[in-house]
Coordinates of C-alpha atoms in Angstrom, one line a residue:
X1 CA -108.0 73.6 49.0
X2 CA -107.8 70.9 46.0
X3 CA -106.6 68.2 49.2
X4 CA -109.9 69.3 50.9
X5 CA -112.1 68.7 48.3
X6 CA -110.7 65.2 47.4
X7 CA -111.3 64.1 50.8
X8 CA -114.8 66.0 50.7
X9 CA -115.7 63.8 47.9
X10 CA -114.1 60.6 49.0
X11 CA -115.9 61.1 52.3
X12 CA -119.1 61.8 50.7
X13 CA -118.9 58.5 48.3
X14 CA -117.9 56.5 51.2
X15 CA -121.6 57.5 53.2
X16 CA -123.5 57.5 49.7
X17 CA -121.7 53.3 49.6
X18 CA -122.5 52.7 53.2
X19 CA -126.5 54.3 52.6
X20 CA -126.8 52.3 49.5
X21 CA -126.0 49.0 51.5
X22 CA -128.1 49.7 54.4
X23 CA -130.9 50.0 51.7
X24 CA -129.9 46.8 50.0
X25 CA -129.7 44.9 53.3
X26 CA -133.5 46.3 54.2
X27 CA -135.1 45.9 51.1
X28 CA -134.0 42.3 50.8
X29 CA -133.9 41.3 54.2
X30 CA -137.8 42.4 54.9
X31 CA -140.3 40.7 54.2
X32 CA -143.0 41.1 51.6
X33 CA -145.7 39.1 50.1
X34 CA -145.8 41.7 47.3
X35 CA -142.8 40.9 43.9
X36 CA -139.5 43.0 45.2
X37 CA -136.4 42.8 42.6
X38 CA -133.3 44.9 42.5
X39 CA -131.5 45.1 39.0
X40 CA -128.1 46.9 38.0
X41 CA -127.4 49.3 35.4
X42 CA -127.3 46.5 32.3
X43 CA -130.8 45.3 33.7
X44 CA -129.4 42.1 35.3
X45 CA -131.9 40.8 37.8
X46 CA -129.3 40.9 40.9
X47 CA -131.6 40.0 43.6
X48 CA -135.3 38.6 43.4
X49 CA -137.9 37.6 46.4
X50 CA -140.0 34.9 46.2
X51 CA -143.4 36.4 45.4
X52 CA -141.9 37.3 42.1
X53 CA -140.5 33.9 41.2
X54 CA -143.7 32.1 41.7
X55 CA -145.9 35.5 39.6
X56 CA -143.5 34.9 36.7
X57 CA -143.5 30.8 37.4
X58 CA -139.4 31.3 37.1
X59 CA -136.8 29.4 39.8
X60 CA -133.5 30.9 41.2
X61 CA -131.5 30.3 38.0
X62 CA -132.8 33.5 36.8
X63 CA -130.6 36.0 39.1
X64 CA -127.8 37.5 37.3
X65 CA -129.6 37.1 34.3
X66 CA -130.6 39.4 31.9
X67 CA -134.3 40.0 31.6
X68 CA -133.5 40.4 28.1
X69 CA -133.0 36.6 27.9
X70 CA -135.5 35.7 31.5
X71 CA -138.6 37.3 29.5
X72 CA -140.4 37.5 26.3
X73 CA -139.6 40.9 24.5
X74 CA -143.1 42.5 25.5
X75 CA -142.3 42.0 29.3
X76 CA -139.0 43.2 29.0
X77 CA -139.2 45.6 27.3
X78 CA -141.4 47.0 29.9
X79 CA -138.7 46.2 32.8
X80 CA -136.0 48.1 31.2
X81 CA -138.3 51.0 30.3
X82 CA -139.5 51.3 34.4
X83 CA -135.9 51.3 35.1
X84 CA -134.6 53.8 32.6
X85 CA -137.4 56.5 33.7
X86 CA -135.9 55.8 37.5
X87 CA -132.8 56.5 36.7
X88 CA -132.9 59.1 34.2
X89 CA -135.5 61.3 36.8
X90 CA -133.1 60.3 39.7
X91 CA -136.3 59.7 42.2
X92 CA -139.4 57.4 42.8
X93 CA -141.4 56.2 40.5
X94 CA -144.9 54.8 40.1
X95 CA -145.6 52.9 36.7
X96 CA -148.3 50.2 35.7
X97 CA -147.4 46.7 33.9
X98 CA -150.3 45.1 31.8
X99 CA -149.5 42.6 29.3
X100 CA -149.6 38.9 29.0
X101 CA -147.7 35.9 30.3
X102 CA -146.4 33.3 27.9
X103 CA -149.5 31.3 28.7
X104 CA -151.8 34.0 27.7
X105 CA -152.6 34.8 31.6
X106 CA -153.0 38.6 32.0
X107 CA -149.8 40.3 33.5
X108 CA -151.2 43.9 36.2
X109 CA -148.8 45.0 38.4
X110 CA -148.2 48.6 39.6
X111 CA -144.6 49.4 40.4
X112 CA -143.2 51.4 42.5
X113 CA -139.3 52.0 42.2
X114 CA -136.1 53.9 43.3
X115 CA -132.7 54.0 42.8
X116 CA -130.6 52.6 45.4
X117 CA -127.4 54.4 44.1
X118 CA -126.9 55.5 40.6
X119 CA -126.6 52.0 39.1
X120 CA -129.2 50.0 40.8
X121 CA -132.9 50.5 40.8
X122 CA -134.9 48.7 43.6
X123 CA -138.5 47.9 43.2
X124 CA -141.6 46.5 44.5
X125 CA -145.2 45.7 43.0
X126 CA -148.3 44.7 43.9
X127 CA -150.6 42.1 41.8
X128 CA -153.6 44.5 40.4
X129 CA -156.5 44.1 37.7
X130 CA -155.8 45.9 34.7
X131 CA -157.9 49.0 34.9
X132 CA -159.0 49.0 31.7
X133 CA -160.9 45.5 32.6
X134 CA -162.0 47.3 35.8
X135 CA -165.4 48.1 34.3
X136 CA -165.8 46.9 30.5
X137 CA -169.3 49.0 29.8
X138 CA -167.4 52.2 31.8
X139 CA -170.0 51.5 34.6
X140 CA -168.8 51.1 38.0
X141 CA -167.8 47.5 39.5
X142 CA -170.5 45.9 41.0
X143 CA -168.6 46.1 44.4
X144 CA -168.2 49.7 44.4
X145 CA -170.4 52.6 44.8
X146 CA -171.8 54.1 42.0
X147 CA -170.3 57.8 43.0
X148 CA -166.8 56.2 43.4
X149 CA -164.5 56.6 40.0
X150 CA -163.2 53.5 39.1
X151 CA -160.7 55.1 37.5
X152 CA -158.8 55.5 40.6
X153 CA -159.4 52.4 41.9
X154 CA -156.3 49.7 41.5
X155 CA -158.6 46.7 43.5
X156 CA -159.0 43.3 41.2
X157 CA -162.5 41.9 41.5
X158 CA -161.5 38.9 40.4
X159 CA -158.6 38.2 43.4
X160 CA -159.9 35.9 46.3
X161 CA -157.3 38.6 48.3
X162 CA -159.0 40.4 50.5
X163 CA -157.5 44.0 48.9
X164 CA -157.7 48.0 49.9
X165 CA -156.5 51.0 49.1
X166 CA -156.4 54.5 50.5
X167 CA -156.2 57.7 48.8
X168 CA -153.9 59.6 50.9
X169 CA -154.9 63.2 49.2
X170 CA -159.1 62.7 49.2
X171 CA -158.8 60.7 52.7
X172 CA -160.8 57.9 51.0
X173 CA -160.4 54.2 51.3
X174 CA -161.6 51.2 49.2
X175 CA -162.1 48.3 49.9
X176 CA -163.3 45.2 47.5
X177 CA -165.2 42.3 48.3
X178 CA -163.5 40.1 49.4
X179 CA -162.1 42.6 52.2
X180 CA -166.0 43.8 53.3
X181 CA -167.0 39.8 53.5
X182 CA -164.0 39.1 56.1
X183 CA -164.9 41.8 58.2
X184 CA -168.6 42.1 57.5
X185 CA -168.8 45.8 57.5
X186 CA -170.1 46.7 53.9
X187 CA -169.0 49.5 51.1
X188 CA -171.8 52.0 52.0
X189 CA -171.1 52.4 55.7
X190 CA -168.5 55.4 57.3
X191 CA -165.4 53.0 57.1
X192 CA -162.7 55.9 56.3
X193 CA -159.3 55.2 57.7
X194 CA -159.8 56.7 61.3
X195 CA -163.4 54.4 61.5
X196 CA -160.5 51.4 61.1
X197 CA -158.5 52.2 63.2
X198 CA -161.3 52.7 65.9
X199 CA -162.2 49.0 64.8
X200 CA -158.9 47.8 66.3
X201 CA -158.2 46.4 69.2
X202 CA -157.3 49.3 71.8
X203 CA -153.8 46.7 72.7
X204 CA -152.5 47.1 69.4
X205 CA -154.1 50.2 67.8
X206 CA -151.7 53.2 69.1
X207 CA -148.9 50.3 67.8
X208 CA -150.7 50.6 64.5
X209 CA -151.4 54.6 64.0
X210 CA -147.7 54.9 65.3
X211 CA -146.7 52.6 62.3
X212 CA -148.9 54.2 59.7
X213 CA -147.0 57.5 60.5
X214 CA -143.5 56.4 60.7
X215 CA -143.7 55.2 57.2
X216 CA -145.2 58.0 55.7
X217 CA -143.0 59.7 57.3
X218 CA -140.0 58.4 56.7
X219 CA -140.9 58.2 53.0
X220 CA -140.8 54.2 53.1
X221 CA -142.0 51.7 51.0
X222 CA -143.8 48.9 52.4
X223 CA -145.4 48.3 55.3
X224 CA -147.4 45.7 57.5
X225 CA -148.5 44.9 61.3
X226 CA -150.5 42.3 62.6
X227 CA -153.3 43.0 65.2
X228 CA -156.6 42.2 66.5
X229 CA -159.4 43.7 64.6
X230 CA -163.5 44.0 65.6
X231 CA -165.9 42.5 62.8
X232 CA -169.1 43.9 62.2
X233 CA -170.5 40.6 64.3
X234 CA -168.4 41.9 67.1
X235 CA -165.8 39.0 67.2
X236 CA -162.2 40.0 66.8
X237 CA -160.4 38.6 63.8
X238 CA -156.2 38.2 64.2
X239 CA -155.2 40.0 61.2
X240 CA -151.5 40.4 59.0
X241 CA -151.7 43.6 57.0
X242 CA -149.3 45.1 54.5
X243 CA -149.3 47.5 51.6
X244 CA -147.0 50.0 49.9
X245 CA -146.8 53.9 49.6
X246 CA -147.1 55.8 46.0
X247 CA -145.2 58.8 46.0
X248 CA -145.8 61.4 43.4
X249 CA -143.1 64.9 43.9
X250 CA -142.0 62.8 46.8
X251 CA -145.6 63.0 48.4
X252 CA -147.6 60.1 49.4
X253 CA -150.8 60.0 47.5
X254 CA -151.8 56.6 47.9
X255 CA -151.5 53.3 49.9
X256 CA -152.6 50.1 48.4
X257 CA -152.3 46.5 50.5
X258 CA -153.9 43.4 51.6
X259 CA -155.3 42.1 54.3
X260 CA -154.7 38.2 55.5
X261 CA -157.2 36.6 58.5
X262 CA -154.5 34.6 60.7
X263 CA -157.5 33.8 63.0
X264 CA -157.5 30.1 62.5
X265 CA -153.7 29.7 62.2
X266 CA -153.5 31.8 65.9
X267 CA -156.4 29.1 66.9
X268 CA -154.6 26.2 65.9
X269 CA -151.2 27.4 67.0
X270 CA -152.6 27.9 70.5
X271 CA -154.5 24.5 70.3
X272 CA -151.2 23.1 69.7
X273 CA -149.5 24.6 72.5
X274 CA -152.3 23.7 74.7
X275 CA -151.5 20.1 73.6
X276 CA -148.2 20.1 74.2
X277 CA -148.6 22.2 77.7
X278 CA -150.9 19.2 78.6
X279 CA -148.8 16.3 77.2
X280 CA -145.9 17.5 79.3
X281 CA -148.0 18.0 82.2
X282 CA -149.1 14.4 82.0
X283 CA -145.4 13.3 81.4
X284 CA -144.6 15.0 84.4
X285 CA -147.0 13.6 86.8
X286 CA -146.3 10.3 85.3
X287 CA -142.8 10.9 86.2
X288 CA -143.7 12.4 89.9
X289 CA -145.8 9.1 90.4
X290 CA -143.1 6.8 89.4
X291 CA -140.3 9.0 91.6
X292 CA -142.9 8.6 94.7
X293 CA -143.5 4.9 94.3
X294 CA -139.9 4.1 93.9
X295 CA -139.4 6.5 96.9
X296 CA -142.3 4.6 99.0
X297 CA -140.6 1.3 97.8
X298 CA -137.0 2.5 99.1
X299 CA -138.3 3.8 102.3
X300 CA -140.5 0.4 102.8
X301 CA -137.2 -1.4 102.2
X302 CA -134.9 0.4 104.8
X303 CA -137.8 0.4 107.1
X304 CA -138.7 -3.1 107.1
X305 CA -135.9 -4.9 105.7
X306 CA -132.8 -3.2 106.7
X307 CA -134.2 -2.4 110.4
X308 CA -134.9 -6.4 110.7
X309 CA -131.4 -6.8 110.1
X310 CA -130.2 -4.6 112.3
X311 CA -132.6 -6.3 115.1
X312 CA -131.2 -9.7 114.4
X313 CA -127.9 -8.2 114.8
X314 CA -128.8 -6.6 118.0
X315 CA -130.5 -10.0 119.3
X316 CA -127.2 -11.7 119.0
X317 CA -125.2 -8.4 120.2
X318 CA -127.4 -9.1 123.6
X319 CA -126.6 -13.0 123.3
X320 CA -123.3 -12.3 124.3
X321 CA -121.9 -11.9 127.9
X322 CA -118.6 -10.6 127.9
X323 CA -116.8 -10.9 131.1
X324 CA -113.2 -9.0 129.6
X325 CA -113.9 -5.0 130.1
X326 CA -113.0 -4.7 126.7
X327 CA -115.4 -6.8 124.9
X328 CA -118.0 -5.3 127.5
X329 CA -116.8 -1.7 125.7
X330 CA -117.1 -3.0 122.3
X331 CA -120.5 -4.3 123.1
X332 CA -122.1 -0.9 124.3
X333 CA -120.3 0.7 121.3
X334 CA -121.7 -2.1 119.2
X335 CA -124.9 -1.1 120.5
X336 CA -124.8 2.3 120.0
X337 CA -123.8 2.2 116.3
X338 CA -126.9 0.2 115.9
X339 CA -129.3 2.7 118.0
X340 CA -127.4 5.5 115.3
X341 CA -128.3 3.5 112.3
X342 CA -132.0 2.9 113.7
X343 CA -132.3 6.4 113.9
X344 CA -130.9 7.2 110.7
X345 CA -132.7 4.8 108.8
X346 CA -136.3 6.4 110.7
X347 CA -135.2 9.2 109.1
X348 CA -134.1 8.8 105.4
X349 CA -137.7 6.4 105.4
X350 CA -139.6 9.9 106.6
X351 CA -137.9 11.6 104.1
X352 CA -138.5 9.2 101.3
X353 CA -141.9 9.0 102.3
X354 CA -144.0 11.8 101.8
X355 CA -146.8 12.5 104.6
X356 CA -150.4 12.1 103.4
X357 CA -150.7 15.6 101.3
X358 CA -152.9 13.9 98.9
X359 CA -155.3 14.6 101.0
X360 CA -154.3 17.4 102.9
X361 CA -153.9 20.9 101.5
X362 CA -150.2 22.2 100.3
X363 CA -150.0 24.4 103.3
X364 CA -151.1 22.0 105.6
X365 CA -147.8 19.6 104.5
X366 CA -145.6 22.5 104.2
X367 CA -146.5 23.6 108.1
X368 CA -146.3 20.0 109.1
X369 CA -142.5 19.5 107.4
X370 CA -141.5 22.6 109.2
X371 CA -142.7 21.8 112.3
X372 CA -140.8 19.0 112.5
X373 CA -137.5 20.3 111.5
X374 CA -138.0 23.6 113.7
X375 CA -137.9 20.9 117.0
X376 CA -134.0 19.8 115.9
X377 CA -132.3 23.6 115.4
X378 CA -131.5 26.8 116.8
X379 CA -133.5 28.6 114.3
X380 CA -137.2 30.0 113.4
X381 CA -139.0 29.2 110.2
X382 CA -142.3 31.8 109.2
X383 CA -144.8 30.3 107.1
X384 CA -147.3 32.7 105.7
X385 CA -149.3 31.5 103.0
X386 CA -152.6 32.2 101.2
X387 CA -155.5 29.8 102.1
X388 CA -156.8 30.0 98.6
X389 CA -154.2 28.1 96.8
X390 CA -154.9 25.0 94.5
X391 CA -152.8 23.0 93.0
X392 CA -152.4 19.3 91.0
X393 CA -151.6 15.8 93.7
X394 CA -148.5 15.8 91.1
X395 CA -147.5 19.5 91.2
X396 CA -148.7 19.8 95.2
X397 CA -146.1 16.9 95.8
X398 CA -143.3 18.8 94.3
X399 CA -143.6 21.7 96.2
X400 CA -143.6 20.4 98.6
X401 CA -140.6 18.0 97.6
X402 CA -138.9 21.4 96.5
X403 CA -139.3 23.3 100.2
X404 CA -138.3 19.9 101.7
X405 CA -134.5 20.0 99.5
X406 CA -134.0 23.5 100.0
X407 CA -134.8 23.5 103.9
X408 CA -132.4 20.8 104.4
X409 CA -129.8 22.7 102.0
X410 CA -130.3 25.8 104.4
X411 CA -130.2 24.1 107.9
X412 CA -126.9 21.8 106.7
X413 CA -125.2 24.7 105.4
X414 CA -126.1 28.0 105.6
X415 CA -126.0 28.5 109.7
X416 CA -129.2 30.8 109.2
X417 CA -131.0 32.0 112.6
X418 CA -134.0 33.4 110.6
X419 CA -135.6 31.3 107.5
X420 CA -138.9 32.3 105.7
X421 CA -141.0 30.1 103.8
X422 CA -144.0 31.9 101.5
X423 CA -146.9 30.4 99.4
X424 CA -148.4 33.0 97.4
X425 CA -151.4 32.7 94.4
X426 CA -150.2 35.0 91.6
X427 CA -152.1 35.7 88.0
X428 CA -149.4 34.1 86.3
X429 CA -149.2 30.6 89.0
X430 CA -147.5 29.8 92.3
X431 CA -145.2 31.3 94.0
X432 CA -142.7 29.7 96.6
X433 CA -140.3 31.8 98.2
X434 CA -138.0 30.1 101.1
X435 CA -135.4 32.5 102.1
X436 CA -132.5 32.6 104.4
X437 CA -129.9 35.0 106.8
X438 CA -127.3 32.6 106.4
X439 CA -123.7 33.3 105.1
X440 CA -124.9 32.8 101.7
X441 CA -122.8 31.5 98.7
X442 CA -121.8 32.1 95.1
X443 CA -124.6 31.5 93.2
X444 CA -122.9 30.0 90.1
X445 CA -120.9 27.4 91.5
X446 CA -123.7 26.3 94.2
X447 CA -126.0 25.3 90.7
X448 CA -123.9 22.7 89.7
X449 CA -124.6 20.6 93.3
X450 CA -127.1 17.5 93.7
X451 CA -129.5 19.4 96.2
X452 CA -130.4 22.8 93.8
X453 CA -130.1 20.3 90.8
X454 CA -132.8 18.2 91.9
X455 CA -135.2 21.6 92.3
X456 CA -134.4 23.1 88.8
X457 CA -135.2 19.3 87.6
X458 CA -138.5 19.5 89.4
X459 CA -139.4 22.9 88.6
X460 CA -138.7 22.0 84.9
X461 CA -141.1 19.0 85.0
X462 CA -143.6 21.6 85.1
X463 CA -142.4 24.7 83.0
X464 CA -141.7 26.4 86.5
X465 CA -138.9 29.5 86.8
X466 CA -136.0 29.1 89.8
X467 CA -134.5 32.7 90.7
X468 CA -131.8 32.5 93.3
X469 CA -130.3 35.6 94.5
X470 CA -127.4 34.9 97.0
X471 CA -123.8 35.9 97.8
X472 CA -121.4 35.5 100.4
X473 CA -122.3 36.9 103.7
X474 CA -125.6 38.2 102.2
X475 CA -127.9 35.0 102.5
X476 CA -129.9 33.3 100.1
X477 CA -133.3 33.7 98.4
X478 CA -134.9 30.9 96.3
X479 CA -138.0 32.2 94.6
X480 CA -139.9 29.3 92.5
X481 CA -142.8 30.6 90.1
X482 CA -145.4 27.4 88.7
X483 CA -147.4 27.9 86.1
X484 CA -150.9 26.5 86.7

């Protein structure tokens, strides 16, 4: 029995250890803009966020220091009496701070604190006005409504935060000034906490409720979302919202938090990725245009120059008059070798120079590649395609470039009786599917050659996705999505 009940207890201080660290790891891994610190049983400061470095104007030096030596004997003093009373009642605890910083500036902060095992006490405060200076003449705050008790309001007047808080028993919620200018909506109007969430947007509102609950419910700290929310102008305002839970007897009575308007930031954020969407659009047409001139300049070349060499040497080939049956044999062989390169050199020129699509629609220089190619093989190309599509000269030439590269892969190696090429408009772009019932191949080695290369290299000009699905003896499906 005694061998039971030391393993009983060993077992139970191993999972009280392993809790206690998943509770370290979450309190100082999350982040807060309220002042989080953890400190050990001698009141070392063993871990500190930033939001309470910069309220106490301190730097990191200060961990694993004694607050007895960080702060003046009023602050202090108030730390270690916080974390006595959390460890002596062995649950959460809600206490307020007010005194002065060494400047003189006034020190508010209500805490909220727990012990993460029997030597550590975790906790996390939020920057309040003291409510003694709430309302000096005991009258209520001009930004409040007479009826509403000051009292129970932990909201600074003074903070350009935009600040609320909701009182969880009364199903009340406040809100100061600063919080009814950015959304417009004023004190006096039915604004309860189920009139908010009806103000957000229906994408992220469930998301929100959902979120509201699972903390409560879970008895957690701190919380925050971002979503969209509806002004009283009607516009929707991008918005980061956090707060922490008071518990009294383990209940949550209240919730206080701020609200921060990330409208602008999302603006300029998506300005900025506008930019750079168009700046890499105009670096890849200015690459396109260079490829196609250089291809032009290439296919002018073999055309012109390399065929009038090959005439010349033709002109003398005919010059000749050989009498001995073997030179006659070399000479038609001659001959032919030069008809061969002719024929070749027609070709790479066609391929190098793309038809006139500039003016003609996608489709139209899609149907026109494929007619030509359907003439030299044993095999059938479908085209179908949507007669709505429109797309950039730059973009419109590598499409087309793309369904040119993987044709030729398909009819040079995949024996395929049956190929389908499709040109749809989506929401989200393009899409150009050319697929195949040839013997297939294994995808991952097949990336790595010149011809599938050069269509991931397009595609990427452009921000375009390449999905291949093939395998041996299944065929092969190349499915290109452009962005437009």
């Amino acid at each position: 029995m005694k061998a039971k009940t030391i393993k009983s207890n060993i077992t139970t201080g191993m999972e009280t250890q392993r809790r206690s660290t998943q509770v370290f790891d979450s309190f100082t891994q999350e982040s807060s803009g309220n002042l989080r610190w953890i400190a050990d049983s001698q009141d070392n400061l063993i871990y500190v966020n930033q939001s309470f470095l910069q309220y106490f104007n301190k730097g990191v030096e200060i961990v694993n220091h004694n607050i007895n030596h960080i702060f003046p004997k009023n602050i202090a003093d108030l730390f270690s009496r916080a974390h006595r009373m959390t460890r002596k009642e062995a649950k959460p605890q809600h206490t307020n701070m007010s005194s002065k910083h060494e400047d003189g500036r006034a020190i508010s902060l209500l805490i909220n604190s727990f012990s993460i095992d029997p030597a550590h006490v975790a906790a996390e405060a939020v920057n309040i006005h003291p409510i003694s200076e709430i309302s000096a003449n005991g009258k209520s705050p001009s930004n409040l409504e007479p009826e509403q008790d000051p009292k129970n309001l932990y909201l600074s007047r003074a903070t350009s935060e935009a600040i609320w808080e909701w009182d969880i028993v009364n199903s009340i919620v406040f809100r100061n000034q600063q919080l009814q200018k950015m959304t417009g909506f004023i004190h006096n109007e039915k604004n309860d906490l189920l009139w908010w969430f009806d103000r957000i947007h229906l994408a992220d509102r469930e998301r929100v409720q959902h979120s509201v609950a699972a903390v409560l419910d879970n008895k957690q700290i701190s919380w925050q979302e971002e979503y969209q929310f509806q002004c009283a102008d009607g516009t929707f305002k991008v918005i980061h919202d956090r707060g922490i839970v008071i518990y009294e007897n383990e209940l949550p009575v209240r919730m206080i938090g701020s609200l921060q308007d990330l409208t602008e930031i999302k603006q300029l954020r998506v300005q900025l990725l506008e930019e750079r969407i168009t700046h890499q659009k105009e670096i890849a047409e200015s690459i396109i245009d260079a490829q196609e001139r250089e291809r032009v300049r290439l296919g002018n070349e073999l055309h012109d120059n390399v065929n009038q060499i090959l005439t010349t040497a033709r002109l003398y080939l005919d010059m000749m008059n050989p009498t001995d049956a073997h030179d006659i044999d070399v000479r038609t062989k001659t001959r032919e070798f030069i008809l061969m390169a002719y024929e070749e050199i027609r070709k790479l020129s066609k391929d190098l120079v793309s038809p006139q699509i500039k003016a003609e629609s996608l489709a139209t220089g899609i149907q026109d590649l494929i007619n030509d190619i359907t003439g030299a093989g044993s095999f059938k190309i479908d085209f179908d395609y949507d007669d709505s599509i429109w797309v950039t000269k730059s973009m419109k030439i590598t499409l087309y470039r793309i369904t040119q590269e993987q044709l030729k892969n398909v009819i040079q190696y995949s024996e395929a009786k049956q190929i389908k090429v499709e040109l749809r408009s989506r929401p989200e772009g393009i899409m150009l599917k050319i697929s195949d019932d040839g013997k297939g191949f294994d995808a991952k080695t097949a990336k790595q050659g010149i011809g599938l290369s050069n269509i991931y290299e397009r595609a990427n000009l452009f921000g375009g996705l390449v999905d291949l699905e093939t395998a041996p003896g299944k065929g092969c499906s190349l499915t290109l999505l452009m962005p437009m």
